[in-house]
Amino acid sequence: MGYRLENSHQRMSSILVKRLSSTERDSSPAQADDFHLLWITGGEAEVIIDFETYQASADTMYFWSPHRVRGWRHGQDLSGWELSFSVDFLDGGPADQRLLRTLGYFHSIDRQPEFKVLSLQKNSIEEIFVQLQQEAQSSNFLSTVVQQSLLRILLVMLERLYPDFWAGVPASAARRLVEEYCLMVSEEFLDHKHVSDYAGRLGVTPDHLSATFHKLLNYS
């Protein structure tokens, strides 16, 4: 079965959380304006991120940031969770904006957009998914506030579990420059593909940015 590229531009404040099953419909590769987590707790699935295919197995979690091309189709005995939320849903001010910009798994340029959830971590993570789903089904007018709080806890918990890309690299002006560059690329790479597109906005020359990147990370 071939994949079909679709475009979706939804600007509403929203959150979706649902449990996956083997009867789930495949998701064709598409772009959307939301953040997305796909957690395979059992069975298998084929996950597509920016036209790269990943063979997902049990206990693997995948992440997408807005505007990235993503999709998946399930294999046998699939189980797990799907979670997506709009930027506006969690945007409570500068603190939330900074949180979303610093979550490593949503801005994985040179890292895999996936990681394995260990057995000791599964129960606490799944409990949050269950609570999020319960609040989504609740008619209580405060359920949105509870969902926002649970979502923040989940995102921070996953950030602590996600492999530290900067382990062993001391904090410095050079590191901050490269971090900001990586964030910009992860958000804009579909529209801006050259180092010069970013260097001027960061206040440096393309050669300086390239040299700094190579010095810290040992690749161009």
PDB file of C-alpha atoms in Angstrom:
ATOM      1  CA  MET A   1       0.000   0.000   0.000  1.00  0.00           C
ATOM      2  CA  GLY A   2       1.432   3.389  -0.988  1.00  0.00           C
ATOM      3  CA  TYR A   3       1.480   6.434   1.225  1.00  0.00           C
ATOM      4  CA  ARG A   4      -0.322   9.631   0.299  1.00  0.00           C
ATOM      5  CA  LEU A   5       0.950  13.059   1.373  1.00  0.00           C
ATOM      6  CA  GLU A   6      -1.727  15.277   2.839  1.00  0.00           C
ATOM      7  CA  ASN A   7      -1.670  18.822   4.216  1.00  0.00           C
ATOM      8  CA  SER A   8      -3.508  19.748   7.383  1.00  0.00           C
ATOM      9  CA  HIS A   9      -3.435  23.226   8.970  1.00  0.00           C
ATOM     10  CA  GLN A  10      -5.432  23.345  12.169  1.00  0.00           C
ATOM     11  CA  ARG A  11      -4.998  26.410  14.375  1.00  0.00           C
ATOM     12  CA  MET A  12      -7.461  25.539  17.146  1.00  0.00           C
ATOM     13  CA  SER A  13      -6.406  24.917  20.735  1.00  0.00           C
ATOM     14  CA  SER A  14      -6.842  21.186  21.209  1.00  0.00           C
ATOM     15  CA  ILE A  15      -5.545  17.955  22.680  1.00  0.00           C
ATOM     16  CA  LEU A  16      -6.190  14.382  21.580  1.00  0.00           C
ATOM     17  CA  VAL A  17      -5.327  11.285  23.594  1.00  0.00           C
ATOM     18  CA  LYS A  18      -6.445   7.776  22.716  1.00  0.00           C
ATOM     19  CA  ARG A  19      -5.478   4.174  23.260  1.00  0.00           C
ATOM     20  CA  LEU A  20      -4.254   2.278  20.191  1.00  0.00           C
ATOM     21  CA  SER A  21      -5.451  -1.141  19.090  1.00  0.00           C
ATOM     22  CA  SER A  22      -4.908  -3.582  16.248  1.00  0.00           C
ATOM     23  CA  THR A  23      -8.057  -2.231  14.550  1.00  0.00           C
ATOM     24  CA  GLU A  24      -6.546   1.260  14.293  1.00  0.00           C
ATOM     25  CA  ARG A  25      -6.598   2.906  10.875  1.00  0.00           C
ATOM     26  CA  ASP A  26      -3.263   3.715   9.244  1.00  0.00           C
ATOM     27  CA  SER A  27      -2.181   7.347   9.287  1.00  0.00           C
ATOM     28  CA  SER A  28      -0.967   8.635   5.915  1.00  0.00           C
ATOM     29  CA  PRO A  29       2.105  10.914   5.995  1.00  0.00           C
ATOM     30  CA  ALA A  30       0.995  14.500   6.535  1.00  0.00           C
ATOM     31  CA  GLN A  31       2.030  17.827   7.958  1.00  0.00           C
ATOM     32  CA  ALA A  32       0.133  19.328  10.874  1.00  0.00           C
ATOM     33  CA  ASP A  33       0.528  22.219  13.293  1.00  0.00           C
ATOM     34  CA  ASP A  34       0.567  20.135  16.458  1.00  0.00           C
ATOM     35  CA  PHE A  35       3.010  18.213  18.620  1.00  0.00           C
ATOM     36  CA  HIS A  36       2.598  14.453  18.538  1.00  0.00           C
ATOM     37  CA  LEU A  37       3.661  11.423  20.588  1.00  0.00           C
ATOM     38  CA  LEU A  38       3.156   7.817  19.520  1.00  0.00           C
ATOM     39  CA  TRP A  39       3.913   5.160  22.125  1.00  0.00           C
ATOM     40  CA  ILE A  40       3.950   1.528  21.006  1.00  0.00           C
ATOM     41  CA  THR A  41       3.469  -0.634  24.120  1.00  0.00           C
ATOM     42  CA  GLY A  42       2.919  -3.919  22.274  1.00  0.00           C
ATOM     43  CA  GLY A  43       3.032  -5.366  18.782  1.00  0.00           C
ATOM     44  CA  GLU A  44       4.625  -3.555  15.869  1.00  0.00           C
ATOM     45  CA  ALA A  45       4.134  -0.533  13.642  1.00  0.00           C
ATOM     46  CA  GLU A  46       5.863   1.195  10.747  1.00  0.00           C
ATOM     47  CA  VAL A  47       6.494   4.846  11.533  1.00  0.00           C
ATOM     48  CA  ILE A  48       7.353   7.494   8.922  1.00  0.00           C
ATOM     49  CA  ILE A  49       9.064  10.739   9.948  1.00  0.00           C
ATOM     50  CA  ASP A  50      10.200  13.141   7.227  1.00  0.00           C
ATOM     51  CA  PHE A  51       9.962  10.249   4.753  1.00  0.00           C
ATOM     52  CA  GLU A  52      12.312   8.031   6.772  1.00  0.00           C
ATOM     53  CA  THR A  53      10.808   4.731   7.919  1.00  0.00           C
ATOM     54  CA  TYR A  54      11.304   3.284  11.408  1.00  0.00           C
ATOM     55  CA  GLN A  55      10.290  -0.239  12.407  1.00  0.00           C
ATOM     56  CA  ALA A  56       8.631   0.326  15.778  1.00  0.00           C
ATOM     57  CA  SER A  57       8.521  -2.434  18.360  1.00  0.00           C
ATOM     58  CA  ALA A  58       7.114  -2.678  21.876  1.00  0.00           C
ATOM     59  CA  ASP A  59       8.016   0.001  24.423  1.00  0.00           C
ATOM     60  CA  THR A  60       9.188   2.499  21.794  1.00  0.00           C
ATOM     61  CA  MET A  61       8.026   6.118  21.791  1.00  0.00           C
ATOM     62  CA  TYR A  62       8.154   8.482  18.803  1.00  0.00           C
ATOM     63  CA  PHE A  63       7.941  12.267  18.662  1.00  0.00           C
ATOM     64  CA  TRP A  64       7.004  14.855  16.047  1.00  0.00           C
ATOM     65  CA  SER A  65       7.110  18.623  16.225  1.00  0.00           C
ATOM     66  CA  PRO A  66       4.800  20.866  14.147  1.00  0.00           C
ATOM     67  CA  HIS A  67       5.219  20.921  10.357  1.00  0.00           C
ATOM     68  CA  ARG A  68       7.212  17.696  10.181  1.00  0.00           C
ATOM     69  CA  VAL A  69       5.929  15.035   7.816  1.00  0.00           C
ATOM     70  CA  ARG A  70       4.743  12.063   9.813  1.00  0.00           C
ATOM     71  CA  GLY A  71       2.562   8.991   9.528  1.00  0.00           C
ATOM     72  CA  TRP A  72       2.380   5.361  10.543  1.00  0.00           C
ATOM     73  CA  ARG A  73       0.647   2.069   9.886  1.00  0.00           C
ATOM     74  CA  HIS A  74       0.122  -0.700  12.368  1.00  0.00           C
ATOM     75  CA  GLY A  75       1.241  -4.301  12.342  1.00  0.00           C
ATOM     76  CA  GLN A  76      -0.084  -7.268  14.274  1.00  0.00           C
ATOM     77  CA  ASP A  77      -1.221  -7.083  17.907  1.00  0.00           C
ATOM     78  CA  LEU A  78      -0.681  -3.324  18.115  1.00  0.00           C
ATOM     79  CA  SER A  79      -1.272  -1.587  21.436  1.00  0.00           C
ATOM     80  CA  GLY A  80      -0.194   1.745  22.804  1.00  0.00           C
ATOM     81  CA  TRP A  81      -1.124   5.409  23.011  1.00  0.00           C
ATOM     82  CA  GLU A  82      -1.387   8.361  20.668  1.00  0.00           C
ATOM     83  CA  LEU A  83      -1.196  11.931  21.968  1.00  0.00           C
ATOM     84  CA  SER A  84      -1.270  15.207  20.075  1.00  0.00           C
ATOM     85  CA  PHE A  85      -1.742  18.780  21.217  1.00  0.00           C
ATOM     86  CA  SER A  86      -1.657  22.195  19.612  1.00  0.00           C
ATOM     87  CA  VAL A  87       0.845  24.874  20.553  1.00  0.00           C
ATOM     88  CA  ASP A  88      -1.992  27.038  21.868  1.00  0.00           C
ATOM     89  CA  PHE A  89      -3.239  24.315  24.200  1.00  0.00           C
ATOM     90  CA  LEU A  90      -0.133  24.474  26.368  1.00  0.00           C
ATOM     91  CA  ASP A  91       0.831  28.102  25.788  1.00  0.00           C
ATOM     92  CA  GLY A  92       0.359  29.639  29.222  1.00  0.00           C
ATOM     93  CA  GLY A  93       3.063  32.237  28.690  1.00  0.00           C
ATOM     94  CA  PRO A  94       6.879  32.450  28.460  1.00  0.00           C
ATOM     95  CA  ALA A  95       7.445  29.426  30.730  1.00  0.00           C
ATOM     96  CA  ASP A  96       5.449  27.108  28.452  1.00  0.00           C
ATOM     97  CA  GLN A  97       7.015  28.600  25.324  1.00  0.00           C
ATOM     98  CA  ARG A  98      10.482  27.936  26.737  1.00  0.00           C
ATOM     99  CA  LEU A  99       9.484  24.407  27.761  1.00  0.00           C
ATOM    100  CA  LEU A 100       8.318  23.506  24.246  1.00  0.00           C
ATOM    101  CA  ARG A 101      11.467  24.977  22.698  1.00  0.00           C
ATOM    102  CA  THR A 102      13.838  23.084  24.986  1.00  0.00           C
ATOM    103  CA  LEU A 103      12.342  19.593  24.814  1.00  0.00           C
ATOM    104  CA  GLY A 104      15.121  17.650  23.096  1.00  0.00           C
ATOM    105  CA  TYR A 105      12.936  14.912  21.635  1.00  0.00           C
ATOM    106  CA  PHE A 106      10.799  17.419  19.696  1.00  0.00           C
ATOM    107  CA  HIS A 107      13.895  19.064  18.186  1.00  0.00           C
ATOM    108  CA  SER A 108      15.912  16.030  17.150  1.00  0.00           C
ATOM    109  CA  ILE A 109      17.959  17.068  14.130  1.00  0.00           C
ATOM    110  CA  ASP A 110      20.875  14.686  14.577  1.00  0.00           C
ATOM    111  CA  ARG A 111      19.228  12.398  17.100  1.00  0.00           C
ATOM    112  CA  GLN A 112      16.740   9.635  16.540  1.00  0.00           C
ATOM    113  CA  PRO A 113      13.152  10.828  17.173  1.00  0.00           C
ATOM    114  CA  GLU A 114      12.554   7.760  19.325  1.00  0.00           C
ATOM    115  CA  PHE A 115      13.583   6.078  22.543  1.00  0.00           C
ATOM    116  CA  LYS A 116      12.869   2.910  24.476  1.00  0.00           C
ATOM    117  CA  VAL A 117      10.741   3.156  27.610  1.00  0.00           C
ATOM    118  CA  LEU A 118      12.186   0.902  30.291  1.00  0.00           C
ATOM    119  CA  SER A 119       9.986  -1.430  32.323  1.00  0.00           C
ATOM    120  CA  LEU A 120      10.423   0.625  35.503  1.00  0.00           C
ATOM    121  CA  GLN A 121       9.168   3.734  33.694  1.00  0.00           C
ATOM    122  CA  LYS A 122       6.125   2.248  31.987  1.00  0.00           C
ATOM    123  CA  ASN A 123       3.613   2.298  34.845  1.00  0.00           C
ATOM    124  CA  SER A 124       4.092   5.951  35.758  1.00  0.00           C
ATOM    125  CA  ILE A 125       3.953   7.064  32.128  1.00  0.00           C
ATOM    126  CA  GLU A 126       0.882   5.005  31.335  1.00  0.00           C
ATOM    127  CA  GLU A 127      -0.907   6.344  34.407  1.00  0.00           C
ATOM    128  CA  ILE A 128      -0.582   9.861  33.015  1.00  0.00           C
ATOM    129  CA  PHE A 129      -1.972   8.769  29.654  1.00  0.00           C
ATOM    130  CA  VAL A 130      -4.926   7.149  31.426  1.00  0.00           C
ATOM    131  CA  GLN A 131      -5.589  10.276  33.480  1.00  0.00           C
ATOM    132  CA  LEU A 132      -5.360  12.475  30.384  1.00  0.00           C
ATOM    133  CA  GLN A 133      -7.920  10.302  28.621  1.00  0.00           C
ATOM    134  CA  GLN A 134     -10.249  10.351  31.625  1.00  0.00           C
ATOM    135  CA  GLU A 135     -10.087  14.138  31.837  1.00  0.00           C
ATOM    136  CA  ALA A 136     -10.763  14.421  28.101  1.00  0.00           C
ATOM    137  CA  GLN A 137     -13.977  12.450  28.631  1.00  0.00           C
ATOM    138  CA  SER A 138     -14.988  14.488  31.671  1.00  0.00           C
ATOM    139  CA  SER A 139     -17.614  17.215  31.563  1.00  0.00           C
ATOM    140  CA  ASN A 140     -15.989  19.077  34.457  1.00  0.00           C
ATOM    141  CA  PHE A 141     -15.230  22.648  33.414  1.00  0.00           C
ATOM    142  CA  LEU A 142     -11.795  22.401  35.066  1.00  0.00           C
ATOM    143  CA  SER A 143     -10.756  19.324  33.065  1.00  0.00           C
ATOM    144  CA  THR A 144      -8.734  21.440  30.630  1.00  0.00           C
ATOM    145  CA  VAL A 145      -6.664  22.858  33.491  1.00  0.00           C
ATOM    146  CA  VAL A 146      -5.996  19.333  34.783  1.00  0.00           C
ATOM    147  CA  GLN A 147      -5.021  18.131  31.299  1.00  0.00           C
ATOM    148  CA  GLN A 148      -2.582  21.011  30.894  1.00  0.00           C
ATOM    149  CA  SER A 149      -0.952  20.171  34.225  1.00  0.00           C
ATOM    150  CA  LEU A 150      -0.731  16.455  33.420  1.00  0.00           C
ATOM    151  CA  LEU A 151       0.720  17.229  29.998  1.00  0.00           C
ATOM    152  CA  ARG A 152       3.455  19.416  31.495  1.00  0.00           C
ATOM    153  CA  ILE A 153       4.358  16.634  33.936  1.00  0.00           C
ATOM    154  CA  LEU A 154       4.497  14.065  31.125  1.00  0.00           C
ATOM    155  CA  LEU A 155       6.653  16.261  28.872  1.00  0.00           C
ATOM    156  CA  VAL A 156       9.158  16.993  31.634  1.00  0.00           C
ATOM    157  CA  MET A 157       9.243  13.323  32.690  1.00  0.00           C
ATOM    158  CA  LEU A 158      10.050  12.261  29.122  1.00  0.00           C
ATOM    159  CA  GLU A 159      12.714  14.954  28.808  1.00  0.00           C
ATOM    160  CA  ARG A 160      14.451  13.528  31.868  1.00  0.00           C
ATOM    161  CA  LEU A 161      14.350  10.054  30.354  1.00  0.00           C
ATOM    162  CA  TYR A 162      15.441  11.071  26.867  1.00  0.00           C
ATOM    163  CA  PRO A 163      19.201  10.576  26.223  1.00  0.00           C
ATOM    164  CA  ASP A 164      21.087  13.805  26.890  1.00  0.00           C
ATOM    165  CA  PHE A 165      22.386  15.071  23.549  1.00  0.00           C
ATOM    166  CA  TRP A 166      24.685  17.551  25.293  1.00  0.00           C
ATOM    167  CA  ALA A 167      26.222  15.169  27.823  1.00  0.00           C
ATOM    168  CA  GLY A 168      29.864  16.089  28.322  1.00  0.00           C
ATOM    169  CA  VAL A 169      29.570  19.425  26.457  1.00  0.00           C
ATOM    170  CA  PRO A 170      30.057  22.288  28.940  1.00  0.00           C
ATOM    171  CA  ALA A 171      27.671  25.253  28.902  1.00  0.00           C
ATOM    172  CA  SER A 172      29.155  28.170  26.969  1.00  0.00           C
ATOM    173  CA  ALA A 173      28.298  30.886  24.472  1.00  0.00           C
ATOM    174  CA  ALA A 174      29.276  28.480  21.679  1.00  0.00           C
ATOM    175  CA  ARG A 175      26.921  25.809  22.979  1.00  0.00           C
ATOM    176  CA  ARG A 176      24.057  28.313  23.296  1.00  0.00           C
ATOM    177  CA  LEU A 177      24.673  29.393  19.696  1.00  0.00           C
ATOM    178  CA  VAL A 178      24.519  25.803  18.434  1.00  0.00           C
ATOM    179  CA  GLU A 179      21.459  25.004  20.574  1.00  0.00           C
ATOM    180  CA  GLU A 180      19.588  28.007  19.170  1.00  0.00           C
ATOM    181  CA  TYR A 181      20.618  27.067  15.641  1.00  0.00           C
ATOM    182  CA  CYS A 182      19.360  23.488  16.146  1.00  0.00           C
ATOM    183  CA  LEU A 183      16.022  24.757  17.432  1.00  0.00           C
ATOM    184  CA  MET A 184      15.617  27.107  14.471  1.00  0.00           C
ATOM    185  CA  VAL A 185      16.453  24.368  11.970  1.00  0.00           C
ATOM    186  CA  SER A 186      14.042  21.900  13.576  1.00  0.00           C
ATOM    187  CA  GLU A 187      11.230  24.454  13.222  1.00  0.00           C
ATOM    188  CA  GLU A 188      12.067  25.880   9.789  1.00  0.00           C
ATOM    189  CA  PHE A 189      14.066  23.322   7.824  1.00  0.00           C
ATOM    190  CA  LEU A 190      11.322  22.801   5.241  1.00  0.00           C
ATOM    191  CA  ASP A 191      11.511  26.469   4.211  1.00  0.00           C
ATOM    192  CA  HIS A 192      15.154  27.371   4.936  1.00  0.00           C
ATOM    193  CA  LYS A 193      17.832  24.892   3.892  1.00  0.00           C
ATOM    194  CA  HIS A 194      21.113  26.858   3.983  1.00  0.00           C
ATOM    195  CA  VAL A 195      23.372  27.826   6.881  1.00  0.00           C
ATOM    196  CA  SER A 196      23.284  31.417   5.660  1.00  0.00           C
ATOM    197  CA  ASP A 197      19.502  31.456   6.184  1.00  0.00           C
ATOM    198  CA  TYR A 198      20.107  31.203   9.937  1.00  0.00           C
ATOM    199  CA  ALA A 199      23.544  32.714  10.549  1.00  0.00           C
ATOM    200  CA  GLY A 200      22.508  36.321   9.979  1.00  0.00           C
ATOM    201  CA  ARG A 201      19.581  36.030  12.373  1.00  0.00           C
ATOM    202  CA  LEU A 202      21.946  34.618  15.005  1.00  0.00           C
ATOM    203  CA  GLY A 203      24.366  37.513  14.514  1.00  0.00           C
ATOM    204  CA  VAL A 204      27.286  35.483  13.127  1.00  0.00           C
ATOM    205  CA  THR A 205      28.724  34.597   9.728  1.00  0.00           C
ATOM    206  CA  PRO A 206      27.951  31.231   8.084  1.00  0.00           C
ATOM    207  CA  ASP A 207      31.630  30.231   8.382  1.00  0.00           C
ATOM    208  CA  HIS A 208      31.673  31.008  12.118  1.00  0.00           C
ATOM    209  CA  LEU A 209      28.457  29.054  12.700  1.00  0.00           C
ATOM    210  CA  SER A 210      29.743  26.056  10.730  1.00  0.00           C
ATOM    211  CA  ALA A 211      33.095  26.105  12.550  1.00  0.00           C
ATOM    212  CA  THR A 212      31.403  26.306  15.968  1.00  0.00           C
ATOM    213  CA  PHE A 213      29.063  23.455  15.118  1.00  0.00           C
ATOM    214  CA  HIS A 214      31.975  21.281  13.952  1.00  0.00           C
ATOM    215  CA  LYS A 215      34.105  22.118  17.006  1.00  0.00           C
ATOM    216  CA  LEU A 216      31.398  21.114  19.490  1.00  0.00           C
ATOM    217  CA  LEU A 217      29.863  18.132  17.716  1.00  0.00           C
ATOM    218  CA  ASN A 218      32.586  16.933  15.324  1.00  0.00           C
ATOM    219  CA  TYR A 219      30.482  17.085  12.186  1.00  0.00           C
ATOM    220  CA  SER A 220      29.432  19.726   9.714  1.00  0.00           C
TER     221      SER A 220
END
